[in-house]
Amino acid sequence: MRGSGNYRDTGTGSSEVRLLCDLEQTEPSWTVRHVGGAMRGAGADQISVLVRTMVESKVSKNVLRMFYVLGYRLDHELLRVGFSFQFNRGAQITVTVSSVNKMLKLHATDEAVPVTPGIQMVEVTAPASAENYTEVAAAVQSFCEYLAPLLHLSKPGVSTGVVPTAAAAAASLMSDGGGTPL
Amino acid sequence: MPVRWILHWQPNQGSSVNSHILNEISQCVDNFNGVKDGRWKATLTFYRPNLRDSSMAATEFPRDFIGISLMEVPNKYFFIIRGHKLVLEADSSILTIFEKLQSYKSKVALNFEGLQYKLGDFQVRLIKVVPNTAENLRGILMEIEYLPISSVEKAKPIIEEFVEIWREVLSKKSLHGQFMRAEPNFAEYGLADNYTWQHTAVQYAAALAQLIASVQSRN
């Protein structure tokens, strides 16, 4: 399980940051993540996957309190439960199959309810640098085409509707081995 | 990791800190057969909120938000907010995140530069505090590390004795001041008895607060 909160600064203009807590470990571990805007322009439109900057930092457990003290306020909080898989196919590709849940009370992970009951989200991501992102994007696209018999993946922001085979895709991926709990 | 104490030079009323004092203390360490063990450096940065909305008062945000980088752990960065007894250890990529967030900006940076000496089971660092953009000496710190022990409580009497010896030696030099320790309450910061880099970061913030207070009281 992994909980994450989106925090928005209230005093210094728009400034969003994500705090992720990995609940699967014996001792919860925290990461701060900043996700930049999507790459724009004609070049971006040509690429069938979403490319955006992301910076992460592992932090000690006081991070939640620190951001509150700095003036950040909780925007929303989600709990993701599922599995992640690692593939090496032209890039280090991570596939996560997870349900996204909202918590009815603040930080109450035991009282989470699915945002879309019965529907899971499949995410395919791969890290890239400014120098090699086109190759990585091509590798991710190729991998998504490889998954096409099982499920249809779309670029975020370009909706193709919910695919009923997501659960079948997860079962198939899990039966192949190499999956680790998220 | 071994326990460290960080002491700051407290000038007597009417006196100030200067490079002559630093040289005299270095001489004492040399006389004690301290073996020079290399240079040492750290940087401390004060952050202020980047207020874009003029109706927001700066008082609503912490005024003692400090960041520290230590030469010994270059891939780490430490944040301290003393008023809230808060210390955070992060990967150094946290600085890139804050640059992107633009919510806080660097206000003043201080460099801590010094030499380290080995004296038996102790490692001593004699540190001068200088602003990032100038050369004038703002303070002197002494860091004393007792290598065999990592328990804060167990190391206390041993380091205390070592500090007393130093105080006595330096008192004979008529330097118009002495080394003091702003002993922070580690438990208030959520820190355990086992010494860590976070303990070091908290002590630096406390020592700096004392340096600032003594400069302000002289002015």
Short mmCIF file of C-alpha atoms in Angstrom, two decimals:
data_model
loop_
_atom_site.label_atom_id
_atom_site.label_comp_id
_atom_site.label_asym_id
_atom_site.label_seq_id
_atom_site.Cartn_x
_atom_site.Cartn_y
_atom_site.Cartn_z
CA MET A 1 0.00 0.00 0.00
CA ARG A 2 1.23 3.42 -0.62
CA GLY A 3 -0.41 6.57 0.64
CA SER A 4 0.22 9.88 -0.94
CA GLY A 5 -0.89 13.40 -0.28
CA ASN A 6 -0.84 16.35 -2.56
CA TYR A 7 0.09 19.50 -0.71
CA ARG A 8 -0.45 23.01 -1.92
CA ASP A 9 1.25 26.06 -0.55
CA THR A 10 -1.26 28.69 0.49
CA GLY A 11 0.84 31.78 0.94
CA THR A 12 3.42 31.94 -1.74
CA GLY A 13 1.48 31.29 -4.94
CA SER A 14 0.80 28.00 -6.64
CA SER A 15 3.28 25.41 -5.46
CA GLU A 16 2.37 21.73 -5.35
CA VAL A 17 4.30 18.87 -3.96
CA ARG A 18 3.51 15.21 -3.33
CA LEU A 19 4.41 13.36 -0.17
CA LEU A 20 4.47 9.60 -0.60
CA CYS A 21 4.50 7.12 2.23
CA ASP A 22 5.38 3.51 1.50
CA LEU A 23 3.25 1.52 3.94
CA GLU A 24 4.45 -1.89 2.76
CA GLN A 25 7.71 -1.74 4.76
CA THR A 26 7.90 -2.50 8.50
CA GLU A 27 8.83 1.13 9.08
CA PRO A 28 6.90 3.53 6.78
CA SER A 29 9.28 5.38 4.49
CA TRP A 30 8.63 8.79 2.97
CA THR A 31 9.48 10.39 -0.35
CA VAL A 32 8.91 13.94 -1.57
CA ARG A 33 8.07 14.12 -5.23
CA HIS A 34 7.72 17.10 -7.53
CA VAL A 35 6.08 16.41 -10.88
CA GLY A 36 6.48 19.07 -13.54
CA GLY A 37 4.06 19.96 -16.27
CA ALA A 38 3.77 17.80 -19.39
CA MET A 39 6.14 18.49 -22.24
CA ARG A 40 4.37 20.75 -24.72
CA GLY A 41 4.71 21.72 -28.32
CA ALA A 42 4.64 20.04 -31.69
CA GLY A 43 7.34 17.58 -30.65
CA ALA A 44 5.30 16.49 -27.64
CA ASP A 45 2.21 15.90 -29.79
CA GLN A 46 4.21 13.54 -31.95
CA ILE A 47 5.08 11.36 -28.95
CA SER A 48 2.37 8.92 -27.96
CA VAL A 49 3.43 8.84 -24.30
CA LEU A 50 3.42 11.59 -21.71
CA VAL A 51 6.82 13.09 -20.92
CA ARG A 52 7.29 15.27 -17.85
CA THR A 53 10.00 16.14 -15.33
CA MET A 54 10.03 14.50 -11.97
CA VAL A 55 12.32 15.00 -8.98
CA GLU A 56 12.24 12.79 -5.91
CA SER A 57 13.94 12.90 -2.54
CA LYS A 58 13.80 10.31 0.21
CA VAL A 59 13.14 12.04 3.52
CA SER A 60 12.86 11.21 7.20
CA LYS A 61 9.52 10.83 8.92
CA ASN A 62 8.95 14.47 9.96
CA VAL A 63 8.20 15.58 6.41
CA LEU A 64 4.45 15.87 6.83
CA ARG A 65 4.75 18.17 9.84
CA MET A 66 7.48 20.20 8.16
CA PHE A 67 5.36 21.00 5.12
CA TYR A 68 2.44 22.02 7.33
CA VAL A 69 4.74 24.33 9.30
CA LEU A 70 6.06 25.81 6.04
CA GLY A 71 2.52 26.82 5.11
CA TYR A 72 1.47 23.95 2.87
CA ARG A 73 -2.05 22.59 3.16
CA LEU A 74 -3.42 19.21 2.13
CA ASP A 75 -5.10 19.32 -1.24
CA HIS A 76 -6.05 15.67 -1.49
CA GLU A 77 -4.95 12.33 -0.15
CA LEU A 78 -5.10 8.94 -1.87
CA LEU A 79 -4.24 5.37 -1.02
CA ARG A 80 -2.94 3.13 -3.80
CA VAL A 81 -3.06 -0.61 -3.29
CA GLY A 82 -1.68 -3.00 -5.82
CA PHE A 83 1.38 -4.47 -7.45
CA SER A 84 4.31 -3.23 -9.44
CA PHE A 85 6.28 -5.09 -12.08
CA GLN A 86 9.70 -4.35 -13.53
CA PHE A 87 10.62 -5.00 -17.14
CA ASN A 88 13.77 -4.29 -19.08
CA ARG A 89 12.69 -3.80 -22.69
CA GLY A 90 14.74 -1.03 -24.18
CA ALA A 91 14.26 0.93 -20.95
CA GLN A 92 13.68 0.21 -17.27
CA ILE A 93 9.90 -0.03 -17.40
CA THR A 94 7.69 -0.16 -14.33
CA VAL A 95 4.09 -1.32 -14.62
CA THR A 96 1.78 -0.74 -11.68
CA VAL A 97 -1.67 -2.22 -11.39
CA SER A 98 -3.51 -0.62 -8.53
CA SER A 99 -6.77 0.51 -7.11
CA VAL A 100 -6.96 4.13 -6.10
CA ASN A 101 -8.79 4.77 -2.85
CA LYS A 102 -9.88 7.86 -1.01
CA MET A 103 -9.79 8.08 2.76
CA LEU A 104 -12.97 9.16 4.51
CA LYS A 105 -10.99 10.58 7.42
CA LEU A 106 -7.57 12.20 7.34
CA HIS A 107 -4.78 9.58 7.06
CA ALA A 108 -7.25 6.79 7.90
CA THR A 109 -5.85 4.09 5.60
CA ASP A 110 -8.07 1.45 7.23
CA GLU A 111 -11.18 3.33 6.12
CA ALA A 112 -10.33 3.87 2.47
CA VAL A 113 -12.90 3.34 -0.28
CA PRO A 114 -12.16 2.89 -3.98
CA VAL A 115 -12.56 5.94 -6.15
CA THR A 116 -13.70 3.71 -9.02
CA PRO A 117 -14.96 0.42 -7.50
CA GLY A 118 -14.04 -2.66 -9.49
CA ILE A 119 -11.74 -0.68 -11.77
CA GLN A 120 -7.96 -0.66 -11.49
CA MET A 121 -5.45 1.73 -12.95
CA VAL A 122 -2.56 0.44 -15.03
CA GLU A 123 0.41 2.79 -15.27
CA VAL A 124 3.48 2.24 -17.40
CA THR A 125 6.44 4.51 -16.58
CA ALA A 126 10.16 4.68 -17.30
CA PRO A 127 12.83 7.12 -16.15
CA ALA A 128 14.64 9.14 -18.83
CA SER A 129 17.11 11.96 -19.15
CA ALA A 130 16.91 15.03 -21.35
CA GLU A 131 19.31 13.27 -23.74
CA ASN A 132 17.49 9.97 -24.19
CA TYR A 133 13.80 10.62 -23.59
CA THR A 134 12.82 10.03 -27.21
CA GLU A 135 14.37 6.54 -27.13
CA VAL A 136 12.73 5.80 -23.78
CA ALA A 137 9.37 7.08 -25.05
CA ALA A 138 9.71 4.77 -28.07
CA ALA A 139 10.51 1.83 -25.76
CA VAL A 140 7.46 2.57 -23.60
CA GLN A 141 5.25 2.90 -26.67
CA SER A 142 6.58 -0.39 -28.03
CA PHE A 143 5.90 -2.08 -24.68
CA CYS A 144 2.35 -0.74 -24.62
CA GLU A 145 1.80 -2.18 -28.10
CA TYR A 146 3.13 -5.50 -26.78
CA LEU A 147 0.44 -5.37 -24.06
CA ALA A 148 -2.24 -4.48 -26.60
CA PRO A 149 -3.81 -7.97 -26.77
CA LEU A 150 -4.46 -7.72 -23.04
CA LEU A 151 -5.27 -4.08 -22.54
CA HIS A 152 -5.31 -0.77 -24.30
CA LEU A 153 -3.19 1.95 -22.72
CA SER A 154 -3.71 5.58 -23.56
CA LYS A 155 -1.68 8.75 -23.12
CA PRO A 156 -2.91 10.59 -19.98
CA GLY A 157 -5.34 13.28 -21.04
CA VAL A 158 -6.42 11.30 -24.08
CA SER A 159 -9.27 9.19 -22.80
CA THR A 160 -10.15 5.91 -24.43
CA GLY A 161 -12.55 4.76 -21.73
CA VAL A 162 -12.29 1.96 -19.19
CA VAL A 163 -11.05 -1.38 -20.44
CA PRO A 164 -12.60 -4.49 -18.81
CA THR A 165 -9.44 -6.53 -19.43
CA ALA A 166 -7.31 -4.65 -16.82
CA ALA A 167 -7.96 -7.36 -14.23
CA ALA A 168 -7.09 -10.03 -16.80
CA ALA A 169 -3.91 -8.14 -17.64
CA ALA A 170 -2.89 -8.02 -13.98
CA ALA A 171 -3.61 -11.72 -13.52
CA SER A 172 -1.59 -12.52 -16.62
CA LEU A 173 1.33 -10.36 -15.50
CA MET A 174 1.28 -11.89 -12.02
CA SER A 175 1.26 -15.42 -13.35
CA ASP A 176 4.41 -14.62 -15.37
CA GLY A 177 6.26 -13.92 -12.08
CA GLY A 178 8.60 -10.97 -11.45
CA GLY A 179 5.85 -8.98 -9.76
CA THR A 180 6.52 -7.36 -6.39
CA PRO A 181 3.88 -5.96 -4.07
CA LEU A 182 3.54 -2.20 -4.53
CA MET B 1 28.12 6.94 14.51
CA PRO B 2 30.34 8.62 17.14
CA VAL B 3 28.89 11.30 19.38
CA ARG B 4 29.83 14.93 18.72
CA TRP B 5 29.49 18.07 20.74
CA ILE B 6 29.45 21.42 19.07
CA LEU B 7 30.62 24.40 21.08
CA HIS B 8 30.58 28.06 20.13
CA TRP B 9 33.06 30.73 21.20
CA GLN B 10 31.33 33.15 23.58
CA PRO B 11 33.34 36.41 23.84
CA ASN B 12 33.24 38.24 27.17
CA GLN B 13 31.10 41.36 27.43
CA GLY B 14 32.83 44.11 25.47
CA SER B 15 34.95 41.69 23.44
CA SER B 16 34.46 40.31 19.97
CA VAL B 17 35.57 37.33 17.97
CA ASN B 18 38.59 37.75 15.72
CA SER B 19 41.23 35.76 13.87
CA HIS B 20 43.80 36.24 16.67
CA ILE B 21 41.59 34.11 18.96
CA LEU B 22 41.30 31.49 16.24
CA ASN B 23 45.09 31.38 15.83
CA GLU B 24 45.67 31.06 19.57
CA ILE B 25 43.23 28.16 19.82
CA SER B 26 44.88 26.45 16.82
CA GLN B 27 48.21 26.84 18.56
CA CYS B 28 46.81 25.11 21.66
CA VAL B 29 45.59 22.17 19.59
CA ASP B 30 49.00 21.88 17.95
CA ASN B 31 50.64 21.98 21.39
CA PHE B 32 48.45 19.09 22.47
CA ASN B 33 50.01 17.03 19.69
CA GLY B 34 46.83 17.06 17.71
CA VAL B 35 47.46 15.45 14.32
CA LYS B 36 46.07 17.49 11.45
CA ASP B 37 43.56 15.32 9.66
CA GLY B 38 42.40 17.47 6.77
CA ARG B 39 40.01 20.31 6.04
CA TRP B 40 36.37 20.39 6.82
CA LYS B 41 33.43 22.35 5.48
CA ALA B 42 29.71 22.83 5.90
CA THR B 43 27.18 25.38 4.69
CA LEU B 44 24.20 26.72 6.57
CA THR B 45 21.45 28.61 4.74
CA PHE B 46 18.64 30.72 6.14
CA TYR B 47 15.44 30.53 4.09
CA ARG B 48 12.67 33.08 3.91
CA PRO B 49 9.19 32.67 2.42
CA ASN B 50 8.79 33.92 -1.13
CA LEU B 51 5.62 35.95 -0.58
CA ARG B 52 3.89 36.78 -3.82
CA ASP B 53 0.71 37.94 -2.17
CA SER B 54 1.52 41.13 -0.25
CA SER B 55 -1.48 40.63 2.03
CA MET B 56 0.17 37.53 3.53
CA ALA B 57 2.24 38.42 6.57
CA ALA B 58 5.74 37.04 6.83
CA THR B 59 4.98 36.30 10.49
CA GLU B 60 2.67 33.50 9.39
CA PHE B 61 5.69 31.54 8.20
CA PRO B 62 8.65 30.24 10.19
CA ARG B 63 11.52 32.71 10.54
CA ASP B 64 14.03 30.08 11.64
CA PHE B 65 13.91 27.75 8.64
CA ILE B 66 17.48 26.59 8.13
CA GLY B 67 19.16 24.18 5.76
CA ILE B 68 22.52 22.51 6.36
CA SER B 69 24.82 20.59 4.05
CA LEU B 70 27.74 18.68 5.54
CA MET B 71 30.87 17.79 3.60
CA GLU B 72 30.94 14.32 5.15
CA VAL B 73 27.53 13.40 3.70
CA PRO B 74 27.36 15.28 0.38
CA ASN B 75 24.28 13.36 -0.83
CA LYS B 76 22.22 14.51 2.17
CA TYR B 77 20.61 17.79 3.20
CA PHE B 78 19.13 18.72 6.56
CA PHE B 79 16.33 21.14 7.38
CA ILE B 80 15.76 22.52 10.86
CA ILE B 81 12.93 24.68 12.14
CA ARG B 82 14.04 25.40 15.70
CA GLY B 83 10.85 27.04 16.88
CA HIS B 84 8.95 23.83 16.11
CA LYS B 85 11.71 21.48 17.25
CA LEU B 86 11.73 19.98 13.79
CA VAL B 87 14.63 18.33 11.96
CA LEU B 88 14.38 16.60 8.59
CA GLU B 89 16.99 14.54 6.79
CA ALA B 90 16.60 14.40 3.01
CA ASP B 91 18.44 13.42 -0.14
CA SER B 92 20.24 16.44 -1.59
CA SER B 93 17.74 16.39 -4.49
CA ILE B 94 15.35 18.11 -2.04
CA LEU B 95 17.11 21.37 -2.99
CA THR B 96 16.07 20.89 -6.63
CA ILE B 97 12.50 20.30 -5.46
CA PHE B 98 12.48 23.51 -3.42
CA GLU B 99 13.93 25.45 -6.34
CA LYS B 100 11.03 24.23 -8.45
CA LEU B 101 8.48 24.95 -5.72
CA GLN B 102 9.69 28.54 -5.38
CA SER B 103 7.93 28.85 -2.02
CA TYR B 104 11.11 29.59 -0.07
CA LYS B 105 14.25 31.39 -1.12
CA SER B 106 17.75 31.46 0.27
CA LYS B 107 18.24 34.62 2.37
CA VAL B 108 21.73 34.31 3.86
CA ALA B 109 24.31 31.56 3.65
CA LEU B 110 27.15 30.96 6.08
CA ASN B 111 30.18 28.83 5.45
CA PHE B 112 31.71 26.77 8.20
CA GLU B 113 35.33 26.06 7.34
CA GLY B 114 37.99 24.51 9.42
CA LEU B 115 40.69 22.04 10.13
CA GLN B 116 40.25 18.74 11.83
CA TYR B 117 42.68 17.16 14.26
CA LYS B 118 43.01 13.70 15.73
CA LEU B 119 43.77 13.57 19.45
CA GLY B 120 43.73 9.94 20.57
CA ASP B 121 40.10 8.80 20.67
CA PHE B 122 38.88 12.30 19.93
CA GLN B 123 38.50 14.16 16.69
CA VAL B 124 38.48 17.92 17.06
CA ARG B 125 37.41 20.42 14.42
CA LEU B 126 38.21 24.07 14.77
CA ILE B 127 35.74 25.96 12.63
CA LYS B 128 35.42 29.57 11.54
CA VAL B 129 32.03 30.91 10.57
CA VAL B 130 32.12 33.31 7.59
CA PRO B 131 29.32 34.69 5.42
CA ASN B 132 29.08 33.16 1.96
CA THR B 133 29.75 36.50 0.30
CA ALA B 134 32.42 37.95 2.57
CA GLU B 135 35.58 37.08 4.43
CA ASN B 136 34.98 38.62 7.86
CA LEU B 137 34.90 36.18 10.73
CA ARG B 138 31.49 35.92 12.35
CA GLY B 139 32.15 33.19 14.86
CA ILE B 140 34.27 30.28 15.98
CA LEU B 141 33.00 26.78 16.65
CA MET B 142 34.71 23.75 18.04
CA GLU B 143 33.43 20.29 17.27
CA ILE B 144 34.52 17.46 19.56
CA GLU B 145 33.84 13.91 18.49
CA TYR B 146 34.45 10.92 20.74
CA LEU B 147 35.04 8.05 18.35
CA PRO B 148 34.40 4.92 20.48
CA ILE B 149 30.84 5.69 21.63
CA SER B 150 27.59 6.34 19.79
CA SER B 151 25.31 6.75 22.82
CA VAL B 152 24.63 10.40 23.65
CA GLU B 153 24.23 9.70 27.38
CA LYS B 154 27.25 7.42 27.70
CA ALA B 155 29.54 9.85 25.90
CA LYS B 156 28.43 12.84 28.00
CA PRO B 157 30.75 12.52 31.01
CA ILE B 158 33.75 11.67 28.82
CA ILE B 159 33.31 14.61 26.47
CA GLU B 160 32.48 16.91 29.41
CA GLU B 161 35.84 16.08 30.98
CA PHE B 162 37.63 16.71 27.69
CA VAL B 163 35.88 20.07 27.32
CA GLU B 164 36.87 21.09 30.88
CA ILE B 165 40.51 20.36 30.11
CA TRP B 166 40.26 22.60 27.05
CA ARG B 167 38.53 25.37 28.94
CA GLU B 168 41.31 25.35 31.52
CA VAL B 169 44.04 25.46 28.87
CA LEU B 170 42.37 28.28 26.99
CA SER B 171 41.60 30.27 30.14
CA LYS B 172 45.34 30.76 30.64
CA LYS B 173 45.58 32.49 27.27
CA SER B 174 43.55 35.59 28.21
CA LEU B 175 41.40 35.34 25.13
CA HIS B 176 38.46 37.20 26.76
CA GLY B 177 35.93 34.48 26.14
CA GLN B 178 35.28 30.78 26.40
CA PHE B 179 33.70 27.88 24.56
CA MET B 180 30.10 27.28 25.54
CA ARG B 181 27.61 24.67 24.48
CA ALA B 182 23.98 25.35 23.61
CA GLU B 183 22.79 21.92 24.58
CA PRO B 184 19.64 21.12 22.62
CA ASN B 185 17.06 18.71 23.98
CA PHE B 186 17.36 15.93 21.40
CA ALA B 187 14.22 14.19 22.66
CA GLU B 188 12.16 17.29 21.80
CA TYR B 189 13.29 16.83 18.21
CA GLY B 190 12.22 13.19 18.31
CA LEU B 191 15.84 12.00 18.30
CA ALA B 192 16.96 8.91 20.18
CA ASP B 193 20.06 8.24 22.27
CA ASN B 194 21.89 6.71 19.30
CA TYR B 195 23.78 9.58 17.66
CA THR B 196 22.99 10.47 14.02
CA TRP B 197 23.62 13.22 11.46
CA GLN B 198 20.32 14.74 12.54
CA HIS B 199 21.78 15.29 16.03
CA THR B 200 24.69 17.15 14.38
CA ALA B 201 22.35 19.32 12.31
CA VAL B 202 20.31 20.26 15.40
CA GLN B 203 23.47 21.21 17.32
CA TYR B 204 24.72 23.43 14.49
CA ALA B 205 21.41 25.26 14.39
CA ALA B 206 21.52 25.74 18.18
CA ALA B 207 25.14 26.94 18.12
CA LEU B 208 24.37 29.40 15.37
CA ALA B 209 21.39 30.79 17.26
CA GLN B 210 23.73 31.48 20.19
CA LEU B 211 26.28 33.18 17.92
CA ILE B 212 23.57 35.41 16.49
CA ALA B 213 22.23 36.22 19.97
CA SER B 214 25.67 37.19 21.24
CA VAL B 215 26.33 39.43 18.19
CA GLN B 216 22.95 41.11 18.68
CA SER B 217 23.56 41.67 22.41
CA ARG B 218 26.93 43.29 21.66
CA ASN B 219 25.30 45.58 19.09
#
